[in-house]
Amino acid sequence: MPHVFEPAPTGRAKCRGCGRPIEKGELRFGERIPNPFAEGETTLWFHPLCAAYKRPESMIETLAQAPKDVPDPEALERAARGASAHRRLPRISGAERAPTSQAKCRHCHEPIARGAWRIRLVFYEEGRFNPGGFVHLACRAAYFEGADVLAPLLHFSPDLSGEERAELVRACGEAADSPPPSKKP
Ligand SMILES: [Zn+2]
Ligand SMILES: [Zn+2]
């Protein structure tokens, strides 16, 4: 069966992309995948924008059939095309300040200092998004191959305060605009 957009019949299902509930009546995206545990297919439910970032190919395929009732399909398409162009972007699961300095960065393998910004990663496998560690925010260009990470970072960080979001935007802008001081001539 093809993937679907449909209004959520109840408010009980959680979005696989962000872990938050999908409100009753809210439009949701259902990705049909072969059931990893049994015969037949199973459906993974998402907020549409969460699916665009985390399951871009399925979103692009479904948008191509031009469903009429989807609000702002251009935004979904943009997000999905961006995520689809960089194989690691769908791993983004938000940003946070490291609560301890125990985790190591998946990119540079150095510890992430307590209080430093880090990006949460998840890995998709057989219908599940498994926690996959962290990278330094400062390692984003190298790890994500220069892709613009800010929009998905903000999207998957709903718990940040307005002030923290502004800080994150600033932090992403700064390092991208100017090379590190050591590399200046
Ligand atoms: Zn979601
Ligand atoms: Zn790093």
Coordinates of C-alpha atoms and ligand atoms in Angstrom, one line a residue:
M1 CA 0.0 0.0 0.0
P2 CA 1.2 3.6 -0.7
H3 CA 2.1 6.0 2.1
V4 CA -0.8 8.3 3.2
F5 CA -1.8 11.6 4.5
E6 CA -4.9 11.5 6.7
P7 CA -6.4 13.2 9.7
A8 CA -5.5 11.4 13.0
P9 CA -8.6 9.6 14.2
T10 CA -7.4 9.8 17.9
G11 CA -4.8 11.7 19.8
R12 CA -3.2 8.6 21.1
A13 CA -0.5 8.0 18.5
K14 CA 3.0 9.5 18.9
C15 CA 5.0 10.8 16.1
R16 CA 8.0 8.6 15.3
G17 CA 10.1 11.6 14.3
C18 CA 9.8 13.8 17.4
G19 CA 8.1 11.6 20.0
R20 CA 5.3 14.0 20.7
P21 CA 1.6 13.2 20.3
I22 CA -0.2 13.8 17.1
E23 CA -3.4 15.7 18.0
K24 CA -6.8 14.3 17.1
G25 CA -7.8 15.6 13.7
E26 CA -4.3 16.9 12.9
L27 CA -3.0 15.8 9.5
R28 CA -0.5 12.9 9.8
F29 CA 1.8 11.1 7.5
G30 CA 1.8 7.3 7.4
E31 CA 4.8 5.6 6.0
R32 CA 4.1 2.0 5.0
I33 CA 7.0 -0.3 5.6
P34 CA 7.4 -4.1 5.5
N35 CA 6.7 -5.3 9.0
P36 CA 10.1 -6.3 10.4
F37 CA 8.5 -8.7 12.9
A38 CA 5.7 -10.4 10.9
E39 CA 4.1 -10.9 7.5
G40 CA 2.7 -7.9 5.7
E41 CA 3.1 -4.2 6.3
T42 CA 3.1 -1.8 9.2
T43 CA 2.6 2.0 9.3
L44 CA 4.8 4.5 11.0
W45 CA 3.0 7.7 11.9
F46 CA 4.6 11.2 11.8
H47 CA 3.8 14.9 11.8
P48 CA 4.3 15.7 8.1
L49 CA 7.3 18.0 8.7
C50 CA 8.9 15.4 11.0
A51 CA 8.5 12.8 8.2
A52 CA 10.0 15.3 5.6
Y53 CA 13.1 15.6 7.7
K54 CA 13.4 12.0 8.9
R55 CA 12.0 9.9 6.0
P56 CA 12.6 12.3 3.0
E57 CA 12.4 9.7 0.2
S58 CA 9.0 8.5 1.3
M59 CA 7.7 12.0 1.6
I60 CA 9.0 13.0 -1.8
E61 CA 7.4 9.9 -3.4
T62 CA 4.1 10.7 -1.8
L63 CA 4.1 14.5 -2.5
A64 CA 4.7 13.6 -6.2
Q65 CA 1.1 12.2 -6.3
A66 CA -0.1 15.7 -5.3
P67 CA -2.5 15.0 -2.4
K68 CA -4.9 18.0 -2.5
D69 CA -5.5 18.3 1.3
V70 CA -1.9 18.8 2.4
P71 CA -1.2 22.4 3.6
D72 CA 2.1 23.9 2.4
P73 CA 3.4 21.0 0.4
E74 CA 6.2 23.3 -0.9
A75 CA 7.6 23.5 2.7
L76 CA 7.5 19.7 3.0
E77 CA 9.1 19.3 -0.3
R78 CA 11.9 21.7 0.5
A79 CA 12.6 20.0 3.9
A80 CA 12.5 16.6 2.3
R81 CA 14.8 17.5 -0.7
G82 CA 17.3 19.1 1.7
A83 CA 17.3 16.0 4.0
S84 CA 17.5 13.7 1.0
A85 CA 20.5 15.4 -0.5
H86 CA 22.7 14.7 2.6
R87 CA 22.6 11.1 3.9
R88 CA 23.3 12.1 7.5
L89 CA 20.8 14.9 7.9
P90 CA 17.9 12.6 8.8
R91 CA 19.9 11.6 11.8
I92 CA 19.3 15.0 13.4
S93 CA 17.2 14.7 16.5
G94 CA 17.7 18.2 18.0
A95 CA 20.2 20.2 19.9
E96 CA 21.0 20.6 23.6
R97 CA 23.7 21.8 26.0
A98 CA 25.6 18.7 27.2
P99 CA 24.5 18.0 30.8
T100 CA 27.8 16.2 31.6
S101 CA 31.1 15.8 29.8
Q102 CA 30.8 12.0 29.4
A103 CA 29.7 11.7 25.8
K104 CA 32.2 11.7 23.0
C105 CA 31.6 13.3 19.7
R106 CA 30.9 10.8 16.9
H107 CA 32.8 13.0 14.5
C108 CA 36.1 14.0 16.2
H109 CA 35.9 11.5 19.1
E110 CA 36.8 14.2 21.7
P111 CA 34.6 14.5 24.8
I112 CA 31.8 17.1 24.5
A113 CA 32.4 19.5 27.4
R114 CA 29.6 20.0 29.9
G115 CA 27.5 23.0 28.8
A116 CA 28.7 22.9 25.2
W117 CA 26.1 22.6 22.4
R118 CA 25.7 19.2 21.0
I119 CA 23.5 17.6 18.3
R120 CA 21.5 14.5 19.2
L121 CA 21.7 11.7 16.6
V122 CA 19.3 8.8 15.9
F123 CA 19.8 6.0 13.4
Y124 CA 16.8 4.6 11.5
E125 CA 16.7 0.8 11.4
E126 CA 13.7 -1.4 10.6
G127 CA 11.0 1.1 11.6
R128 CA 12.8 2.4 14.7
F129 CA 14.9 5.4 15.4
N130 CA 17.6 4.3 17.8
P131 CA 19.7 6.8 19.9
G132 CA 23.0 7.2 18.1
G133 CA 25.1 9.5 20.3
F134 CA 26.1 13.1 19.7
V135 CA 28.3 15.4 17.7
H136 CA 29.7 18.8 18.7
L137 CA 27.7 21.6 17.2
A138 CA 31.1 22.9 16.1
C139 CA 31.7 19.6 14.2
R140 CA 28.4 20.0 12.2
A141 CA 30.0 21.2 8.9
A142 CA 32.4 18.3 8.8
Y143 CA 29.9 15.6 10.0
F144 CA 27.0 16.8 7.9
E145 CA 29.2 17.6 4.9
G146 CA 28.4 21.3 4.9
A147 CA 24.6 20.9 4.9
D148 CA 22.5 23.5 6.6
V149 CA 21.4 21.9 9.9
L150 CA 19.7 24.9 11.6
A151 CA 16.1 24.3 10.4
P152 CA 15.9 20.6 11.4
L153 CA 17.9 21.4 14.6
L154 CA 15.3 23.9 15.7
H155 CA 12.4 21.7 14.5
F156 CA 13.5 18.8 16.7
S157 CA 14.3 20.9 19.8
P158 CA 10.9 22.0 20.9
D159 CA 12.0 22.0 24.6
L160 CA 14.5 24.8 24.2
S161 CA 13.4 28.2 25.5
G162 CA 13.2 31.2 23.2
E163 CA 16.6 32.5 24.6
E164 CA 18.2 29.1 23.9
R165 CA 16.9 29.0 20.4
A166 CA 18.3 32.4 19.7
E167 CA 21.7 31.3 21.1
L168 CA 21.6 28.2 18.9
V169 CA 20.8 30.4 15.8
R170 CA 23.7 32.6 16.7
A171 CA 26.1 29.7 17.3
C172 CA 25.2 28.2 13.9
G173 CA 25.6 31.6 12.2
E174 CA 28.9 32.5 13.7
A175 CA 31.0 29.4 12.9
A176 CA 29.6 29.1 9.4
D177 CA 30.4 32.7 8.5
S178 CA 33.9 33.0 9.7
P179 CA 36.8 30.5 9.8
P180 CA 38.3 29.6 13.2
P181 CA 40.7 32.2 14.4
S182 CA 43.7 29.9 14.1
K183 CA 43.2 29.5 10.4
K184 CA 43.1 33.3 9.6
P185 CA 46.2 34.5 7.8
Ligands
ZN1 ZN 6.7 14.9 15.0
ZN2 ZN 33.5 16.9 17.6

